[in-house]
Coordinates of N, CA and C and ligand atoms in Angstrom, one line a residue:
M45 N 241.5 165.7 140.3 CA 242.5 166.0 141.4 C 243.7 165.0 141.2
S46 N 244.8 165.5 141.6 CA 246.0 164.6 141.5 C 246.1 163.6 142.6
E47 N 247.0 162.6 142.3 CA 247.2 161.5 143.3 C 248.3 161.8 144.3
R48 N 248.9 163.0 144.1 CA 250.1 163.3 144.9 C 249.7 163.3 146.4
R49 N 250.6 162.7 147.2 CA 250.3 162.7 148.6 C 250.7 164.1 149.2
K50 N 249.9 164.7 150.0 CA 250.1 166.0 150.5 C 251.2 166.0 151.6
L51 N 251.9 167.1 151.7 CA 253.0 167.2 152.7 C 252.8 168.6 153.4
V52 N 252.7 168.5 154.7 CA 252.5 169.8 155.5 C 253.7 169.9 156.5
M53 N 254.4 171.0 156.3 CA 255.6 171.1 157.1 C 255.6 172.4 158.0
A54 N 256.0 172.2 159.3 CA 256.2 173.3 160.2 C 257.6 173.9 160.1
N55 N 257.7 175.2 159.8 CA 259.0 175.8 159.9 C 259.0 176.7 161.1
W56 N 259.7 176.3 162.1 CA 259.6 177.0 163.4 C 260.6 178.2 163.4
K57 N 261.4 178.3 162.3 CA 262.4 179.4 162.2 C 263.2 179.5 163.6
M58 N 263.5 180.7 164.1 CA 264.3 180.8 165.3 C 263.4 180.9 166.5
N59 N 262.5 179.9 166.6 CA 261.5 179.8 167.7 C 261.5 178.4 168.3
H60 N 261.1 178.3 169.5 CA 261.0 177.0 170.2 C 262.3 176.3 170.5
G61 N 263.0 176.8 171.5 CA 264.2 176.1 172.0 C 263.7 174.8 172.6
I62 N 264.6 174.1 173.4 CA 264.2 172.8 173.9 C 262.9 172.8 174.8
K63 N 262.9 173.8 175.7 CA 261.8 173.8 176.6 C 260.4 174.0 175.9
D64 N 260.4 175.0 175.0 CA 259.2 175.2 174.3 C 258.8 174.1 173.3
S65 N 259.9 173.4 172.8 CA 259.6 172.2 171.9 C 258.9 171.1 172.7
F66 N 259.4 170.9 174.0 CA 258.7 169.9 174.8 C 257.3 170.3 175.0
S67 N 257.0 171.5 175.3 CA 255.6 171.9 175.5 C 254.8 171.6 174.3
F68 N 255.3 172.0 173.1 CA 254.6 171.7 171.9 C 254.3 170.2 171.7
L69 N 255.4 169.4 172.0 CA 255.3 167.9 171.8 C 254.3 167.3 172.8
A70 N 254.2 167.9 174.0 CA 253.3 167.3 175.0 C 251.8 167.5 174.4
E71 N 251.6 168.6 173.7 CA 250.2 168.8 173.1 C 250.1 167.9 171.9
W72 N 251.1 167.9 171.0 CA 251.1 167.2 169.7 C 250.9 165.7 169.9
S73 N 251.5 165.1 170.9 CA 251.4 163.7 171.1 C 250.0 163.2 171.5
K74 N 249.2 164.2 172.0 CA 247.8 163.8 172.4 C 246.9 163.8 171.2
L75 N 247.3 164.4 170.1 CA 246.5 164.6 168.9 C 246.6 163.4 167.9
S76 N 245.5 163.1 167.3 CA 245.6 161.9 166.4 C 245.9 162.5 165.0
I77 N 247.1 162.4 164.6 CA 247.5 163.0 163.3 C 247.1 162.1 162.1
P78 N 246.4 162.7 161.1 CA 246.0 161.9 160.0 C 247.1 161.2 159.3
T79 N 246.9 160.0 158.8 CA 248.0 159.3 158.2 C 247.9 159.4 156.6
E80 N 246.9 160.1 156.2 CA 246.7 160.1 154.7 C 247.6 161.2 154.1
L81 N 248.4 161.8 154.9 CA 249.3 162.8 154.3 C 250.6 162.8 155.1
D82 N 251.7 163.4 154.6 CA 252.9 163.5 155.3 C 253.0 164.8 156.1
V83 N 253.5 164.7 157.3 CA 253.7 165.9 158.2 C 255.1 165.9 158.7
A84 N 255.7 167.1 158.8 CA 257.0 167.2 159.3 C 257.2 168.5 160.1
I85 N 258.1 168.4 161.0 CA 258.4 169.6 161.9 C 259.9 169.9 161.7
C86 N 260.2 171.2 161.4 CA 261.5 171.7 161.2 C 261.9 172.7 162.4
P87 N 262.4 172.2 163.5 CA 262.8 173.0 164.6 C 264.2 173.7 164.4
P88 N 264.6 174.6 165.2 CA 265.9 175.1 165.1 C 266.9 173.9 165.4
F89 N 268.2 174.1 164.9 CA 269.1 173.0 165.1 C 269.2 172.5 166.5
T90 N 269.3 173.4 167.5 CA 269.5 172.9 168.9 C 268.3 172.2 169.4
S91 N 267.2 172.2 168.8 CA 266.0 171.5 169.3 C 265.8 170.2 168.5
L92 N 266.6 170.0 167.5 CA 266.3 168.8 166.6 C 266.3 167.5 167.3
Q93 N 267.4 167.3 168.2 CA 267.5 166.0 168.8 C 266.3 165.8 169.8
S94 N 266.0 166.8 170.6 CA 264.9 166.7 171.5 C 263.5 166.4 170.8
V95 N 263.3 167.1 169.7 CA 262.0 166.9 169.0 C 262.0 165.5 168.4
G96 N 263.2 165.1 167.8 CA 263.3 163.8 167.2 C 263.0 162.7 168.2
L97 N 263.6 162.8 169.4 CA 263.4 161.8 170.5 C 261.9 161.8 170.9
G98 N 261.4 163.0 171.1 CA 260.0 163.1 171.6 C 259.1 162.5 170.6
L99 N 259.3 162.7 169.3 CA 258.4 162.1 168.3 C 258.5 160.6 168.3
S100 N 259.8 160.1 168.4 CA 259.9 158.6 168.3 C 259.3 158.0 169.6
E101 N 259.5 158.6 170.7 CA 259.0 158.1 172.0 C 257.4 158.0 172.0
S102 N 256.8 158.9 171.3 CA 255.4 158.9 171.2 C 254.9 158.1 169.9
N103 N 255.8 157.4 169.3 CA 255.5 156.7 168.1 C 254.8 157.5 167.0
S104 N 255.2 158.8 166.9 CA 254.5 159.7 166.0 C 254.9 159.4 164.6
T105 N 254.0 159.7 163.7 CA 254.3 159.5 162.2 C 254.8 160.8 161.7
T106 N 254.9 161.8 162.5 CA 255.5 163.1 162.1 C 257.0 163.0 161.9
A107 N 257.4 163.5 160.8 CA 258.9 163.4 160.5 C 259.6 164.7 160.9
L108 N 260.9 164.6 160.9 CA 261.8 165.7 161.3 C 262.5 166.3 160.1
G109 N 262.6 167.6 160.1 CA 263.3 168.3 159.1 C 264.2 169.4 159.6
A110 N 265.2 169.8 158.9 CA 266.0 170.9 159.3 C 265.7 172.2 158.4
Q111 N 266.1 173.3 158.9 CA 265.8 174.6 158.2 C 266.9 175.0 157.3
N112 N 268.1 174.4 157.4 CA 269.2 174.8 156.6 C 270.3 173.7 156.7
C113 N 271.4 173.8 155.9 CA 272.5 172.9 156.0 C 273.7 173.6 155.3
H114 N 274.8 172.9 155.5 CA 276.0 173.3 154.6 C 276.1 172.3 153.6
F115 N 276.8 172.6 152.5 CA 277.0 171.6 151.4 C 278.2 170.7 151.6
E116 N 279.2 171.2 152.4 CA 280.3 170.3 152.6 C 280.0 169.3 153.7
T117 N 280.7 168.2 153.7 CA 280.4 167.2 154.7 C 281.0 167.5 156.1
N118 N 282.2 168.1 156.1 CA 282.8 168.5 157.3 C 283.9 169.4 157.0
G119 N 284.5 170.0 158.1 CA 285.7 170.9 157.8 C 285.6 172.2 158.5
A120 N 286.4 173.1 158.1 CA 286.5 174.4 158.8 C 285.5 175.4 158.3
F121 N 284.3 175.2 158.8 CA 283.1 176.0 158.5 C 282.4 176.4 159.8
T122 N 283.0 177.3 160.5 CA 282.5 177.7 161.8 C 281.0 178.1 161.8
G123 N 280.3 177.4 162.7 CA 278.9 177.8 162.8 C 278.0 177.1 161.9
E124 N 278.5 176.2 161.0 CA 277.7 175.5 160.0 C 277.3 174.1 160.5
V125 N 276.3 173.5 159.8 CA 275.9 172.2 160.2 C 275.9 171.3 158.9
S126 N 276.6 170.1 159.1 CA 276.7 169.2 158.0 C 275.4 168.4 157.8
L127 N 275.1 168.0 156.6 CA 274.0 167.1 156.3 C 274.2 165.8 157.0
N128 N 275.4 165.4 157.1 CA 275.7 164.1 157.8 C 275.2 164.1 159.3
F129 N 275.3 165.3 159.9 CA 274.8 165.4 161.3 C 273.3 165.3 161.3
L130 N 272.7 165.9 160.3 CA 271.2 165.9 160.2 C 270.7 164.5 160.0
K131 N 271.5 163.7 159.2 CA 271.2 162.3 159.0 C 271.2 161.5 160.3
E132 N 272.3 161.8 161.1 CA 272.4 161.1 162.4 C 271.2 161.3 163.3
L133 N 270.6 162.5 163.1 CA 269.4 162.8 163.9 C 268.1 162.3 163.3
E134 N 268.3 161.6 162.2 CA 267.2 161.0 161.5 C 266.2 162.0 160.8
C135 N 266.8 163.1 160.4 CA 266.0 164.1 159.7 C 265.7 163.5 158.3
Q136 N 264.5 163.8 157.8 CA 264.1 163.3 156.5 C 264.1 164.5 155.4
Y137 N 264.0 165.7 155.9 CA 263.8 166.8 155.0 C 264.8 167.9 155.4
V138 N 265.2 168.7 154.5 CA 265.9 169.9 154.8 C 265.4 171.1 153.9
I139 N 265.1 172.2 154.5 CA 264.6 173.4 153.8 C 265.9 174.1 153.2
I140 N 265.8 174.4 151.9 CA 267.0 175.0 151.2 C 266.5 176.2 150.5
G141 N 267.2 177.4 150.7 CA 266.9 178.6 150.0 C 265.6 179.3 150.5
H142 N 265.3 179.1 151.7 CA 264.2 179.9 152.3 C 264.5 181.4 152.0
S143 N 263.4 182.2 151.8 CA 263.7 183.6 151.4 C 264.5 184.3 152.5
E144 N 264.3 183.9 153.8 CA 265.1 184.6 154.8 C 266.6 184.3 154.7
R145 N 266.9 183.1 154.2 CA 268.3 182.7 153.9 C 268.8 183.5 152.7
R146 N 267.9 183.7 151.7 CA 268.4 184.4 150.5 C 268.5 185.9 150.8
H147 N 267.5 186.4 151.5 CA 267.5 187.9 151.7 C 268.3 188.4 152.9
I148 N 268.2 187.7 154.0 CA 268.9 188.2 155.2 C 270.4 187.8 155.2
F149 N 270.6 186.5 154.8 CA 271.9 186.0 154.8 C 272.6 185.9 153.5
N150 N 272.0 186.5 152.5 CA 272.5 186.6 151.1 C 273.1 185.3 150.5
E151 N 272.4 184.3 150.7 CA 272.8 183.0 150.2 C 272.7 183.0 148.7
P152 N 273.7 182.8 147.9 CA 273.6 182.9 146.4 C 273.1 181.6 145.8
D153 N 272.5 181.7 144.6 CA 272.0 180.5 143.9 C 273.0 179.4 143.9
E154 N 274.3 179.8 143.7 CA 275.3 178.8 143.5 C 275.4 177.8 144.8
W155 N 275.3 178.4 146.0 CA 275.3 177.6 147.2 C 274.1 176.8 147.3
L156 N 272.9 177.4 146.9 CA 271.7 176.6 147.0 C 271.7 175.4 146.1
S157 N 272.3 175.6 144.9 CA 272.4 174.5 144.0 C 273.3 173.4 144.6
K158 N 274.4 173.8 145.3 CA 275.3 172.8 145.9 C 274.6 172.1 147.1
K159 N 273.8 172.9 147.8 CA 273.1 172.3 149.0 C 272.0 171.2 148.5
V160 N 271.3 171.5 147.5 CA 270.3 170.6 147.0 C 271.0 169.3 146.6
D161 N 272.1 169.5 145.8 CA 272.9 168.3 145.4 C 273.4 167.5 146.6
A162 N 274.0 168.2 147.5 CA 274.5 167.5 148.7 C 273.4 166.8 149.5
A163 N 272.3 167.4 149.6 CA 271.2 166.7 150.4 C 270.8 165.5 149.7
L164 N 270.7 165.5 148.4 CA 270.3 164.3 147.6 C 271.3 163.2 147.7
Q165 N 272.6 163.6 147.8 CA 273.6 162.6 147.9 C 273.5 161.8 149.2
V166 N 273.0 162.4 150.3 CA 272.8 161.7 151.5 C 271.3 161.2 151.7
E167 N 270.6 161.3 150.7 CA 269.2 160.9 150.7 C 268.3 161.6 151.7
L168 N 268.5 162.9 151.8 CA 267.6 163.8 152.6 C 266.8 164.5 151.5
T169 N 265.5 164.7 151.8 CA 264.7 165.4 150.8 C 264.8 166.9 150.9
P170 N 265.4 167.5 149.8 CA 265.5 169.0 149.9 C 264.1 169.6 149.6
V171 N 263.8 170.6 150.4 CA 262.6 171.4 150.1 C 263.1 172.8 149.6
F172 N 263.1 172.9 148.3 CA 263.7 174.0 147.7 C 262.7 175.2 147.5
C173 N 263.1 176.3 148.2 CA 262.1 177.4 148.2 C 262.4 178.5 147.1
V174 N 261.3 178.9 146.5 CA 261.4 180.0 145.5 C 260.2 181.0 145.8
G175 N 260.4 182.2 145.3 CA 259.3 183.2 145.5 C 259.8 184.6 145.3
E176 N 258.9 185.5 144.8 CA 259.2 186.8 144.4 C 258.9 187.8 145.5
T177 N 259.6 188.9 145.5 CA 259.3 190.0 146.5 C 258.1 190.8 145.9
L178 N 257.6 191.7 146.8 CA 256.5 192.6 146.3 C 256.9 193.4 145.1
E179 N 258.1 194.0 145.2 CA 258.6 194.9 144.1 C 258.6 194.1 142.8
Q180 N 259.1 192.8 142.9 CA 259.2 192.0 141.7 C 257.8 191.7 141.2
R181 N 256.9 191.4 142.1 CA 255.5 191.1 141.6 C 254.9 192.4 140.9
E182 N 255.1 193.5 141.6 CA 254.5 194.7 141.0 C 255.1 195.1 139.7
A183 N 256.4 194.7 139.5 CA 257.1 195.1 138.3 C 256.8 194.0 137.2
G184 N 255.9 193.1 137.5 CA 255.6 192.0 136.5 C 256.7 191.0 136.3
Q185 N 257.5 190.8 137.4 CA 258.7 189.9 137.3 C 258.5 188.6 138.1
T186 N 257.3 188.3 138.4 CA 257.1 187.1 139.2 C 257.6 185.8 138.5
E187 N 257.2 185.7 137.2 CA 257.6 184.5 136.4 C 259.1 184.5 136.2
S188 N 259.7 185.6 135.8 CA 261.2 185.5 135.6 C 262.0 185.3 136.9
T189 N 261.5 185.8 138.0 CA 262.2 185.6 139.3 C 262.1 184.1 139.7
V190 N 260.9 183.6 139.6 CA 260.8 182.2 140.0 C 261.5 181.2 139.1
L191 N 261.4 181.5 137.8 CA 262.2 180.6 136.9 C 263.7 180.8 137.0
G192 N 264.1 182.0 137.3 CA 265.5 182.3 137.6 C 266.0 181.5 138.8
Q193 N 265.2 181.4 139.8 CA 265.6 180.7 141.0 C 265.6 179.2 140.8
L194 N 264.6 178.7 140.0 CA 264.6 177.3 139.6 C 265.8 176.8 138.8
A195 N 266.4 177.8 138.1 CA 267.6 177.4 137.3 C 268.7 176.8 138.1
A196 N 268.7 177.1 139.4 CA 269.7 176.5 140.3 C 269.6 175.0 140.4
I197 N 268.5 174.4 140.0 CA 268.4 172.9 140.1 C 268.2 172.3 138.7
K198 N 268.5 173.1 137.7 CA 268.2 172.6 136.3 C 269.2 171.4 135.9
D199 N 270.3 171.4 136.5 CA 271.3 170.3 136.1 C 271.2 169.0 136.9
L200 N 270.1 168.9 137.7 CA 270.0 167.6 138.4 C 269.6 166.5 137.4
S201 N 269.9 165.3 137.7 CA 269.5 164.2 136.9 C 268.0 164.0 137.1
R202 N 267.3 163.3 136.2 CA 265.9 163.1 136.4 C 265.6 162.3 137.7
E203 N 266.4 161.4 138.0 CA 266.3 160.6 139.2 C 266.4 161.5 140.5
Q204 N 267.3 162.4 140.4 CA 267.5 163.4 141.5 C 266.3 164.3 141.6
A205 N 265.9 164.8 140.5 CA 264.7 165.7 140.5 C 263.5 165.1 141.1
A206 N 263.4 163.8 140.9 CA 262.2 163.1 141.4 C 262.1 163.1 142.9
Q207 N 263.3 163.4 143.6 CA 263.3 163.4 145.0 C 263.1 164.8 145.6
V208 N 263.0 165.8 144.8 CA 262.9 167.2 145.3 C 261.5 167.6 145.6
V209 N 261.3 168.4 146.6 CA 260.0 169.1 146.9 C 260.3 170.6 146.7
I210 N 259.3 171.3 146.0 CA 259.5 172.7 145.8 C 258.5 173.4 146.8
A211 N 258.9 174.5 147.4 CA 258.0 175.4 148.1 C 257.9 176.7 147.5
Y212 N 256.7 177.1 147.0 CA 256.5 178.5 146.5 C 256.1 179.4 147.7
E213 N 257.0 180.3 148.0 CA 256.7 181.2 149.1 C 256.9 182.7 148.6
P214 N 255.8 183.3 148.2 CA 255.9 184.7 147.8 C 256.4 185.5 149.0
V215 N 257.5 186.3 148.9 CA 258.2 186.9 150.0 C 257.2 187.9 150.7
W216 N 256.3 188.5 149.9 CA 255.4 189.5 150.5 C 254.3 188.9 151.3
A217 N 254.2 187.6 151.3 CA 253.2 186.9 152.1 C 253.7 186.2 153.3
I218 N 255.1 186.2 153.5 CA 255.7 185.5 154.6 C 255.6 186.4 155.9
G219 N 254.9 185.9 156.8 CA 254.9 186.5 158.1 C 254.1 187.9 158.1
T220 N 253.4 188.2 157.0 CA 252.8 189.5 156.9 C 251.3 189.4 157.2
G221 N 250.7 188.1 157.2 CA 249.3 188.0 157.3 C 248.6 188.1 156.0
K222 N 249.4 188.5 154.9 CA 248.8 188.6 153.6 C 249.1 187.3 152.8
T223 N 248.0 186.5 152.7 CA 248.2 185.3 151.9 C 248.0 185.5 150.4
A224 N 248.7 184.8 149.6 CA 248.4 184.9 148.1 C 247.0 184.3 148.0
T225 N 246.2 184.8 147.1 CA 244.9 184.2 146.9 C 245.1 182.8 146.3
P226 N 244.2 181.9 146.4 CA 244.3 180.6 145.8 C 244.7 180.7 144.3
D227 N 244.1 181.7 143.6 CA 244.3 181.8 142.2 C 245.8 182.3 141.9
Q228 N 246.2 183.3 142.7 CA 247.6 183.8 142.6 C 248.6 182.6 142.8
A229 N 248.4 181.8 143.9 CA 249.3 180.7 144.2 C 249.2 179.7 143.1
E230 N 248.0 179.3 142.7 CA 247.9 178.3 141.7 C 248.6 178.7 140.3
E231 N 248.5 179.9 140.0 CA 249.1 180.4 138.8 C 250.7 180.1 138.8
V232 N 251.3 180.4 139.9 CA 252.7 180.2 140.0 C 253.1 178.7 140.2
H233 N 252.2 178.0 140.9 CA 252.4 176.5 141.0 C 252.4 175.8 139.7
G234 N 251.4 176.3 138.9 CA 251.3 175.7 137.5 C 252.5 176.0 136.7
L235 N 253.0 177.2 136.8 CA 254.2 177.7 136.1 C 255.4 176.8 136.5
I236 N 255.5 176.5 137.8 CA 256.6 175.7 138.3 C 256.5 174.2 137.8
R237 N 255.3 173.7 137.8 CA 255.1 172.4 137.3 C 255.4 172.3 135.8
R238 N 255.1 173.3 135.0 CA 255.4 173.3 133.6 C 256.9 173.3 133.3
W239 N 257.6 174.2 134.1 CA 259.0 174.3 134.0 C 259.7 172.9 134.3
F240 N 259.1 172.3 135.3 CA 259.7 171.0 135.7 C 259.5 170.0 134.6
G241 N 258.3 170.0 134.0 CA 258.0 169.1 132.9 C 258.9 169.4 131.7
D242 N 259.1 170.7 131.4 CA 260.0 171.0 130.2 C 261.4 170.6 130.5
T243 N 261.8 170.6 131.8 CA 263.2 170.4 132.2 C 263.5 168.9 132.4
F244 N 262.6 168.2 133.1 CA 262.8 166.8 133.5 C 261.9 165.8 132.9
G245 N 260.8 166.3 132.2 CA 259.9 165.4 131.6 C 258.5 165.4 132.3
T246 N 257.5 165.2 131.6 CA 256.1 165.4 132.2 C 255.8 164.4 133.3
A247 N 256.4 163.2 133.1 CA 256.1 162.1 134.1 C 256.6 162.6 135.5
Y248 N 257.8 163.2 135.5 CA 258.4 163.7 136.7 C 257.7 164.9 137.3
A249 N 257.2 165.7 136.4 CA 256.4 166.9 136.8 C 255.1 166.5 137.4
A250 N 254.5 165.4 137.0 CA 253.2 165.0 137.5 C 253.4 164.5 138.9
E251 N 254.6 164.0 139.3 CA 254.8 163.5 140.6 C 255.3 164.6 141.6
L252 N 255.8 165.7 141.1 CA 256.4 166.7 141.9 C 255.5 167.3 142.9
R253 N 255.9 167.4 144.2 CA 255.1 168.0 145.2 C 255.5 169.5 145.3
I254 N 254.5 170.4 145.2 CA 254.8 171.8 145.3 C 254.0 172.4 146.5
L255 N 254.7 172.8 147.5 CA 254.1 173.4 148.7 C 253.9 174.9 148.6
Y256 N 252.8 175.4 149.2 CA 252.6 176.8 149.3 C 253.0 177.3 150.7
G257 N 253.7 178.4 150.8 CA 254.0 179.0 152.1 C 253.8 180.5 152.0
G258 N 253.4 181.0 153.2 CA 253.2 182.5 153.3 C 251.8 182.7 153.9
S259 N 251.9 182.9 155.3 CA 250.7 183.2 156.1 C 249.6 182.2 155.9
V260 N 250.0 180.9 155.9 CA 249.0 179.8 155.9 C 248.5 179.7 157.3
K261 N 247.2 179.7 157.5 CA 246.5 179.6 158.8 C 245.4 178.5 158.6
P262 N 244.8 178.1 159.8 CA 243.7 177.1 159.7 C 242.6 177.6 158.8
E263 N 242.3 178.9 158.8 CA 241.2 179.4 158.0 C 241.4 179.4 156.5
N264 N 242.6 179.6 156.1 CA 242.8 179.6 154.6 C 243.4 178.4 154.0
T265 N 243.6 177.4 154.8 CA 244.3 176.1 154.3 C 243.5 175.4 153.3
S266 N 242.2 175.1 153.6 CA 241.4 174.2 152.7 C 241.3 174.8 151.3
E267 N 241.1 176.1 151.2 CA 240.9 176.7 149.9 C 242.2 176.6 149.0
L268 N 243.3 176.8 149.7 CA 244.6 176.8 149.0 C 244.9 175.3 148.6
M269 N 244.6 174.4 149.5 CA 245.0 173.0 149.2 C 244.1 172.3 148.2
R270 N 242.9 173.0 147.9 CA 242.0 172.4 146.9 C 242.5 172.7 145.5
Q271 N 243.5 173.6 145.3 CA 244.0 173.9 144.0 C 244.7 172.7 143.4
E272 N 244.6 172.6 142.1 CA 245.1 171.4 141.4 C 246.6 171.2 141.7
N273 N 247.4 172.3 141.7 CA 248.8 172.2 141.7 C 249.4 172.5 143.1
I274 N 248.6 172.6 144.1 CA 249.1 172.9 145.5 C 249.1 171.5 146.3
D275 N 250.2 171.1 146.7 CA 250.3 169.7 147.2 C 250.7 169.7 148.7
G276 N 250.6 170.9 149.4 CA 250.9 170.9 150.8 C 251.3 172.3 151.2
A277 N 251.8 172.5 152.4 CA 252.1 173.8 152.9 C 253.4 173.8 153.7
L278 N 254.1 174.9 153.7 CA 255.2 175.2 154.6 C 254.7 176.3 155.5
V279 N 254.6 176.0 156.7 CA 253.9 176.9 157.6 C 254.8 177.5 158.7
G280 N 254.9 178.8 158.8 CA 255.8 179.4 159.8 C 255.0 179.7 161.1
G281 N 254.6 181.0 161.2 CA 253.9 181.4 162.5 C 252.8 180.5 163.0
A282 N 252.0 180.0 162.2 CA 250.8 179.2 162.6 C 251.2 177.8 163.0
S283 N 252.5 177.5 162.8 CA 252.9 176.1 163.2 C 253.5 176.1 164.6
L284 N 253.6 177.2 165.2 CA 254.2 177.2 166.6 C 253.3 176.7 167.7
D285 N 252.0 176.8 167.4 CA 251.1 176.3 168.3 C 250.5 174.9 167.8
A286 N 250.6 173.9 168.7 CA 250.3 172.6 168.3 C 248.8 172.5 167.7
K287 N 247.9 173.2 168.4 CA 246.5 173.1 168.0 C 246.3 173.7 166.6
S288 N 246.9 174.9 166.4 CA 246.7 175.5 165.1 C 247.4 174.8 164.0
F289 N 248.6 174.2 164.3 CA 249.2 173.4 163.2 C 248.4 172.1 162.9
F290 N 247.8 171.6 164.0 CA 247.0 170.4 163.8 C 245.8 170.7 162.9
E291 N 245.2 171.9 163.1 CA 244.0 172.3 162.3 C 244.4 172.4 160.8
I292 N 245.6 173.0 160.6 CA 246.1 173.1 159.3 C 246.3 171.8 158.6
V293 N 246.9 170.8 159.4 CA 247.1 169.5 158.8 C 245.7 168.9 158.5
Q294 N 244.8 169.0 159.4 CA 243.4 168.5 159.1 C 242.8 169.1 157.9
N295 N 242.9 170.5 157.9 CA 242.2 171.2 156.8 C 242.8 171.0 155.4
S296 N 244.1 170.5 155.5 CA 244.7 170.2 154.2 C 244.1 169.0 153.5
L297 N 243.3 168.3 154.2 CA 242.6 167.1 153.6 C 241.2 167.4 153.2
K298 N 240.7 168.7 153.5 CA 239.3 169.0 153.2 C 239.1 169.7 151.9
Ligands
LIG933 P1 254.6 182.3 157.7 O1 256.0 181.7 157.2 O2 253.7 181.1 157.7 O3 254.8 182.8 159.1 O4 254.2 183.3 156.7 C1 256.1 180.8 156.2 C2 257.6 180.5 155.9 O5 258.4 181.4 155.9 O6 258.0 179.3 155.7

């Protein structure tokens, strides 16, 4: 088994405004979160400050992350959020290229590449998401799709690459209740690590954390996390409830 420290992240998507975030935190602060792994919560932008304050008031080890960002530092970009604002809120992570951003909001690879670069400039950890659709999987294009998406980060320096987290999220498994089998996930995670090794060197690849996302629940966490190349999870639906997210965190260590 690898020495990589696991990372489990909650992606609340467009759920949990301030009121619901407080209810979650009231539960979360009563739980004793294991310290053998990293845990982060990514609330919607408008709940970031409240969640951040709530976590620090309860001396929580849980970190804060954002679900998106813009690559420019400031300017005429109506409706967008600068990475500098996320830094002010003490975010440590930012999700980049989630499939919902790619498919619903048509974010092109060129933007994602700039976002990863911009996040690294301000020392925020980018969680760069990749994953194939069902059509692509059925057409035997899983590998070419994932490698094509990874190409957006191929020009990073090795030092920059060492700061990146990758999340493999097969689009057909997101919010559908259909999880990739541990073998299916492991196959793609292995592919990602090999690409990383070929691109940045094997020492960097050995350190890379690759999260799995797509219908992760307390019941399927342990089996997924036991795979050699799965180093954590990006959890949507099952992270909205404090108890269920806590179970996922606990099961990630089993
Ligand atoms: P899900 O979402 O756990 O609800 O499938 C995962 C994600 O989209 O990050």
